[in-house]
Coordinates of C-alpha atoms and ligand atoms in Angstrom, one line a residue:
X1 CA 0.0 0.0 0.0
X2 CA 1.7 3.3 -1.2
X3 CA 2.4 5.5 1.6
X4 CA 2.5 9.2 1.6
X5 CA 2.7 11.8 4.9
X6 CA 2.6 8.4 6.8
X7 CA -1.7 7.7 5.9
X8 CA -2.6 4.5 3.0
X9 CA -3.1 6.8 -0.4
X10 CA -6.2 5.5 -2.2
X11 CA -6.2 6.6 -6.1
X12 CA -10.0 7.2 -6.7
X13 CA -9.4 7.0 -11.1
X14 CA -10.5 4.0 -11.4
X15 CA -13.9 4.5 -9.7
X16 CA -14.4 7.5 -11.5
X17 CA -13.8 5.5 -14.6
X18 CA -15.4 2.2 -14.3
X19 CA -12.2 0.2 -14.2
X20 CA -13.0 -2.8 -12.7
X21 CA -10.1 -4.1 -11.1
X22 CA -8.9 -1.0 -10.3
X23 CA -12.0 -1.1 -8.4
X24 CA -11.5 -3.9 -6.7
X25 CA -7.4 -2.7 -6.1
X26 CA -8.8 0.6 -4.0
X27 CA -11.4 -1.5 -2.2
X28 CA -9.3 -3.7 -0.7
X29 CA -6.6 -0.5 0.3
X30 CA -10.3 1.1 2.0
X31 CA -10.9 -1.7 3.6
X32 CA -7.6 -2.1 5.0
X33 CA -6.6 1.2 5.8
X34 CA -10.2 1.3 7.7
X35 CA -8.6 -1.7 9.7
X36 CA -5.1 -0.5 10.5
X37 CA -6.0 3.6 10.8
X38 CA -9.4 4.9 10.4
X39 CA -7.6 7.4 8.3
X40 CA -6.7 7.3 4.8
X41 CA -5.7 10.1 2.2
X42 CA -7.9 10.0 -1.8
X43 CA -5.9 11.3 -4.7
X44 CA -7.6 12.3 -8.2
X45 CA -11.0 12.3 -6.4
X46 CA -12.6 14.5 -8.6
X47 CA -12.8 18.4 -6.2
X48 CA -10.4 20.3 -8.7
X49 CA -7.3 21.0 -7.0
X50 CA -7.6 24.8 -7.7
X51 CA -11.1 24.6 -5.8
X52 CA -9.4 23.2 -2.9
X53 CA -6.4 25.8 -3.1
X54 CA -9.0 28.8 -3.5
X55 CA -11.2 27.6 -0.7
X56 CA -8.2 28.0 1.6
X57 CA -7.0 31.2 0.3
X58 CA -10.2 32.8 0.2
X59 CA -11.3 31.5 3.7
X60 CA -7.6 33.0 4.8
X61 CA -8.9 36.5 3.3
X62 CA -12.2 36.0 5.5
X63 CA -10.4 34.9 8.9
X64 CA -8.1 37.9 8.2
X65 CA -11.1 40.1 8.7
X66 CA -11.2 42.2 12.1
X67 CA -13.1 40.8 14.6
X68 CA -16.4 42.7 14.3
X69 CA -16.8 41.9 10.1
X70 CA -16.5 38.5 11.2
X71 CA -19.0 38.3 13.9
X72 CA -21.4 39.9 11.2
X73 CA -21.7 36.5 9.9
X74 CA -23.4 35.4 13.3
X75 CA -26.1 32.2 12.7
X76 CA -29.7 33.3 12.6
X77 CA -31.3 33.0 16.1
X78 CA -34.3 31.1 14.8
X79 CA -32.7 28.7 12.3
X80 CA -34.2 25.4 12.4
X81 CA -30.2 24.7 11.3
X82 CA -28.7 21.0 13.1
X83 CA -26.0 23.0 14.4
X84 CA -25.6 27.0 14.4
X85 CA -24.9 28.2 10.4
X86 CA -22.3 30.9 10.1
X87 CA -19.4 32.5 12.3
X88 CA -18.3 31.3 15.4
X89 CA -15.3 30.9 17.8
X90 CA -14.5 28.0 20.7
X91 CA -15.3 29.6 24.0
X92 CA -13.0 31.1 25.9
X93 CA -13.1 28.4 28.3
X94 CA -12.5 25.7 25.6
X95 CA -9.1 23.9 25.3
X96 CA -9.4 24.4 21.6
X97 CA -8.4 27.2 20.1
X98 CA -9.8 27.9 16.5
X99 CA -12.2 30.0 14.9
X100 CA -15.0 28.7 12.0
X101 CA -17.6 29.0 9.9
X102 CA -20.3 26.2 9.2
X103 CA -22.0 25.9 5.8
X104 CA -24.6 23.4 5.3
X105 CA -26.2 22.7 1.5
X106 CA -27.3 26.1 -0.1
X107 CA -30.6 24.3 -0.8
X108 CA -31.7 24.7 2.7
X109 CA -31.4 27.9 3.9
X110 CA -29.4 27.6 7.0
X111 CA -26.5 29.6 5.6
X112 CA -25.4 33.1 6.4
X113 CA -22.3 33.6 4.3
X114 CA -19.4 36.2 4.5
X115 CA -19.8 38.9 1.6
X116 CA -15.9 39.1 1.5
X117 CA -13.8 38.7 0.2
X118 CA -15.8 38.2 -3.4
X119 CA -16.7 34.8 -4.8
X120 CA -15.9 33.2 -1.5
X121 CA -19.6 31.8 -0.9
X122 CA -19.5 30.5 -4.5
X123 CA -16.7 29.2 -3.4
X124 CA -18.1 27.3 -0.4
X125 CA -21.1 26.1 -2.1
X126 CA -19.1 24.7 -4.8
X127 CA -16.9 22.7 -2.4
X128 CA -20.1 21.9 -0.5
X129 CA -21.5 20.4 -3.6
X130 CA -18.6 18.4 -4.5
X131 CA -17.6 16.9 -1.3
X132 CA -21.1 16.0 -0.9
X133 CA -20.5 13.7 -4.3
X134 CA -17.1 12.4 -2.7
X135 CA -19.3 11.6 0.0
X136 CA -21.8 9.4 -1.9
X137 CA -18.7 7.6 -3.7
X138 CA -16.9 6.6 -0.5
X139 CA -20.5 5.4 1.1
X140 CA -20.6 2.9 -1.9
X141 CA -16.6 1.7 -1.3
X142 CA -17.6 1.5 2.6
X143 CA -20.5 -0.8 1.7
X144 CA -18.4 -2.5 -0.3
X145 CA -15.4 -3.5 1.7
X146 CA -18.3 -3.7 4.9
X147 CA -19.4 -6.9 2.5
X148 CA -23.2 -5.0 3.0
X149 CA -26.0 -5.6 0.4
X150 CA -25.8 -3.2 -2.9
X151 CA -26.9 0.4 -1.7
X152 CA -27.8 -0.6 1.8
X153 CA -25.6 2.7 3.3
X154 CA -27.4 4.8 0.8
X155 CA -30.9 3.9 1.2
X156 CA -29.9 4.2 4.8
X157 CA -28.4 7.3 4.8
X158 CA -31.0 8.7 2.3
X159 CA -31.5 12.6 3.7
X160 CA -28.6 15.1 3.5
X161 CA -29.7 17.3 6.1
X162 CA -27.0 17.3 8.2
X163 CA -24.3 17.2 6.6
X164 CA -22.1 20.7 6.8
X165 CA -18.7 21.7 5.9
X166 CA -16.5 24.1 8.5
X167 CA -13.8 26.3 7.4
X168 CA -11.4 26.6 10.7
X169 CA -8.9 28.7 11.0
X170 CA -6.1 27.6 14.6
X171 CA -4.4 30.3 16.5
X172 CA -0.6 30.2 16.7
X173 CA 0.8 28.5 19.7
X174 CA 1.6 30.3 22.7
X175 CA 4.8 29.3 24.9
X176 CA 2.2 27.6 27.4
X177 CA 0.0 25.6 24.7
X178 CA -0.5 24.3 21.3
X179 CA -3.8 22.4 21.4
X180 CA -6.0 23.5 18.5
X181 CA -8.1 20.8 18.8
X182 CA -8.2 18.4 21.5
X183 CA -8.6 14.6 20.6
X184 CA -11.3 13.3 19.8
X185 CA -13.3 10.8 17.2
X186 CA -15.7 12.3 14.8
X187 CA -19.3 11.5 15.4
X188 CA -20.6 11.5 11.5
X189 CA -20.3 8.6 8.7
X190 CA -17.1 10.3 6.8
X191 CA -15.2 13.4 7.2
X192 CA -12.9 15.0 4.8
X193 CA -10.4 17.0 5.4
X194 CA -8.1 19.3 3.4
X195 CA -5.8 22.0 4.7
X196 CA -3.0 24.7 3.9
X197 CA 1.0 23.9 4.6
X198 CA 1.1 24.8 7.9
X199 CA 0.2 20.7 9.3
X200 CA -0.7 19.7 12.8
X201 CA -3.7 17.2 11.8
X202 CA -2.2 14.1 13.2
X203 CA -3.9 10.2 14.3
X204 CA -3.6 8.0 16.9
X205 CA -2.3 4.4 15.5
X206 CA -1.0 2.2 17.7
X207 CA -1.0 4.5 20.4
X208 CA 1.0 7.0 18.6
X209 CA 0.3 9.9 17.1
X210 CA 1.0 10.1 13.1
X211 CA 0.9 13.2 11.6
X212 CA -1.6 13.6 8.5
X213 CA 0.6 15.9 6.4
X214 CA -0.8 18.4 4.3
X215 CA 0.0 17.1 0.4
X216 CA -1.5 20.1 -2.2
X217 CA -4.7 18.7 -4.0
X218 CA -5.2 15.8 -2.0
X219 CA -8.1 15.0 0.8
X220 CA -7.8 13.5 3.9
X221 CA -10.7 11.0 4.9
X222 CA -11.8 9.4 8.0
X223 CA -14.3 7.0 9.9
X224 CA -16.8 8.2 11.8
X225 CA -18.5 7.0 15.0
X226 CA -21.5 5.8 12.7
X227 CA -19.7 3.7 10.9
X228 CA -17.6 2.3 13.7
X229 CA -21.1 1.4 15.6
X230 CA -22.6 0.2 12.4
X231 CA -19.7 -2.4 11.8
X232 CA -19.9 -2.8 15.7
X233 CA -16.3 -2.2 16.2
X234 CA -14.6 -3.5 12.9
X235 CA -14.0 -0.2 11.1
X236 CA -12.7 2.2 13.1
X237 CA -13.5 5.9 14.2
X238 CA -9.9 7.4 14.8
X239 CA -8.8 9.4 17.3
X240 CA -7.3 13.0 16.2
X241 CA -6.3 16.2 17.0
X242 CA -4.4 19.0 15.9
X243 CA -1.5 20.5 17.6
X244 CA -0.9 23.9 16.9
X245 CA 2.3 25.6 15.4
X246 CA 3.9 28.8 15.1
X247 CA 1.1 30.2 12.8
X248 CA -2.2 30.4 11.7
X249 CA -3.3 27.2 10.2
X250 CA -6.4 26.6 7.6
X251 CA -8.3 23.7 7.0
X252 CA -11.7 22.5 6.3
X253 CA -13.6 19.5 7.4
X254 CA -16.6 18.5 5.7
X255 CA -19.2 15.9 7.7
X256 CA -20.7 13.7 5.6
X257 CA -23.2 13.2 8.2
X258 CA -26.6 10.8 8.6
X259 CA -30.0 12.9 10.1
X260 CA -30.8 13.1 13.0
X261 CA -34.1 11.0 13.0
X262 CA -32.2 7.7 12.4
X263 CA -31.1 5.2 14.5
X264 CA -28.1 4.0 14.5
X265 CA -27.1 0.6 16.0
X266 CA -24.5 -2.5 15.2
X267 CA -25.9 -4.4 11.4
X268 CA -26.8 -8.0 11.5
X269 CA -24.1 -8.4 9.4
X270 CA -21.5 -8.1 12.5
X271 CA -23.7 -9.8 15.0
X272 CA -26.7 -11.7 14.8
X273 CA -25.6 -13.0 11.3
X274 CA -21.4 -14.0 12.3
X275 CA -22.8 -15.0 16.0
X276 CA -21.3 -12.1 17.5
X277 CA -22.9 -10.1 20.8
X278 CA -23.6 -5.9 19.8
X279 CA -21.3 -3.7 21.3
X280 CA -23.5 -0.7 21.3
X281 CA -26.9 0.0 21.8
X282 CA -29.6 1.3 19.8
X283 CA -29.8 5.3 20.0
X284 CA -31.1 8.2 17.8
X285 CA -28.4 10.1 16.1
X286 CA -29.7 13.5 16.9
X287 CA -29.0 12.7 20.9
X288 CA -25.9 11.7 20.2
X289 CA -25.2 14.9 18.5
X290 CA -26.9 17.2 20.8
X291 CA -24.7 15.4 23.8
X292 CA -21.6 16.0 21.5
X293 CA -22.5 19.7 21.0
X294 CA -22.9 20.0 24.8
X295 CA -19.4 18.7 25.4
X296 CA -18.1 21.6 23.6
X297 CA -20.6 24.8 24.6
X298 CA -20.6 23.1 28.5
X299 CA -17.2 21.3 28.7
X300 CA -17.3 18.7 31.6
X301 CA -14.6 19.7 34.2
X302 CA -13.0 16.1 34.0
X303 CA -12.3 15.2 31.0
X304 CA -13.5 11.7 31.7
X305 CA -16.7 13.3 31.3
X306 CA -17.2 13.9 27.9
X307 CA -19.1 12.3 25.8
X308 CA -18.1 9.9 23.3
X309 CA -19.1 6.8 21.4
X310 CA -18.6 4.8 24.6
X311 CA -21.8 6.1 26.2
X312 CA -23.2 3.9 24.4
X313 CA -21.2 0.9 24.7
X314 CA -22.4 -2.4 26.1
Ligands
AKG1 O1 -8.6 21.0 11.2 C1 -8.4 19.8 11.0 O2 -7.5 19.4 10.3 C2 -9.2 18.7 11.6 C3 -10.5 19.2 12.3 C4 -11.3 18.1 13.0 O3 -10.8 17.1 13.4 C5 -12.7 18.3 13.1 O4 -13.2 19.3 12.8 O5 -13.4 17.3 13.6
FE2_2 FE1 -12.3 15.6 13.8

């Protein structure tokens, strides 16, 4: 398995061009690198690599904004959005230390966008729109290498509601920290992730952490907590954080998410079917967001406390 910034590389060509065993080559690298990391990078996955390198640029002309343009761009007070739509920044009394703005799909009105610099919610749409497609085409390789009846993810996962893209921008370090996001899994199905040359993403493997190094053009996927619970424990939800460095850092993250209305617990494909016991119960995915959005607006004072995929363990 080729190798690059220490995370599998998966070449997505021959999905994009029906070559079947190319197909069956990058299935089996998914599959594996869902095993070993949780973490893989996608190469020629179809988001132009000058979209990618304008959404950063642009979203470093926005963050680069004083304080009270930004704050202009505050979510609408009674959006019916998942999660607040527009500006915001980690409280004060947050151990991260980054500030973002959350897009959802233009088509349903949650968005408040910046109106500089120019082109920049073009910009976001357009990268909204096309990750949301690099979503559907990873689904399918997950239900693939999860050995899952044809389009059983996607009927599943039928309503694209939730999902929603941040633009983040990290402080620098100081001399007495550099956490700009503190570890954690991702709750979601699959996140993507690209970023500017500043690094700082890294994994935990084998209880060390591997950095996830910024290479131009390419995208950065993970596992989410969906997925792990789904497979009940056989693909996994990395951990991951991102340490900061000596200057600003830029990245996005876009959660290709599942609504909240659905229920998420282990398939009979890992239990019932391969006589194995569930190791999760059933719970509706909104609670488990709104408990994951409550970790970060009321942040237990033990960390023990926050709330993870293992609240629902059996
Ligand atoms: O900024 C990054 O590289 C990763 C952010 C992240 O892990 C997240 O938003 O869940
Ligand atoms: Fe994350």
């Amino acid at each position: 398995m080729a190798a690059s910034g220490a995370l599998p590389v998966v070449d997505l060509t021959p999905f994009l061009t029906w070559d079947e065993g190319g197909i069956a080559r990058g299935t089996d690298t998914v599959r594996e690198a869902c095993r070993t990391h949780g973490f893989f990078r996608v190469v020629n996955h179809g988001v132009p690599a000058e979209l990618l390198a304008r959404a950063l640029e642009q979203s470093a002309a926005f963050f680069a904004l004083p304080d009270e343009e930004k704050a202009r761009v505050r979510p609408a007070a009674a959006s019916k959005a998942p999660l607040p739509a527009g500006y915001g920044r980690q409280p004060a009394h947050s151990t991260d230390k980054n500030e973002y703005l959350v897009v959802f799909d233009p088509k349903l009105g949650f968005n408040v966008y910046p109106t500089e610099p120019a082109g920049f919610r073009e910009t976001l749409d357009e990268c909204h729109g096309k990750l949301t497609e690099l979503g559907l085409l990873i689904q399918e390789i997950l239900n693939e290498c999860m050995g899952l009846p044809p389009g059983f993810l996607s009927n599943y996962n039928n309503n694209r509601g939730f999902d929603h893209m941040t633009s983040k921008r990290y402080f620098p370090a100081t001399e007495e920290e550099n956490i700009g996001f503190s570890e954690h899994e991702d709750g979601n199905c699959i996140t993507f992730i690209f970023q500017d040359g500043v690094g700082g993403l890294e994994v935990l493997k084998d209880g060390h952490w591997v950095p996830a190094e910024p290479v131009d053009g390419s995208i950065i996927v993970n596992i989410g907590d969906v997925i792990q619970v789904l497979s009940n424990g056989k693909l996994k939800s990395a951990t991951h954080r991102v340490v900061r460095k000596s200057v600003h850092r830029h990245s996005f993250a876009f959660f290709f998410n599942l609504h909240g209305d659905k229920l998420v617990e282990p398939l009979p494909e890992f239990t019932a079917k391969i006589g194995e016991a569930p190791r999760y119960r059933r719970f509706l995915y909104r609670e488990y967001q709104q408990l994951r959005v409550r970790n970060k607006t009321h942040p237990p004072a033990r960390p023990e406390d926050i709330v993870r995929i293992t609240h629902y363990a059996i």
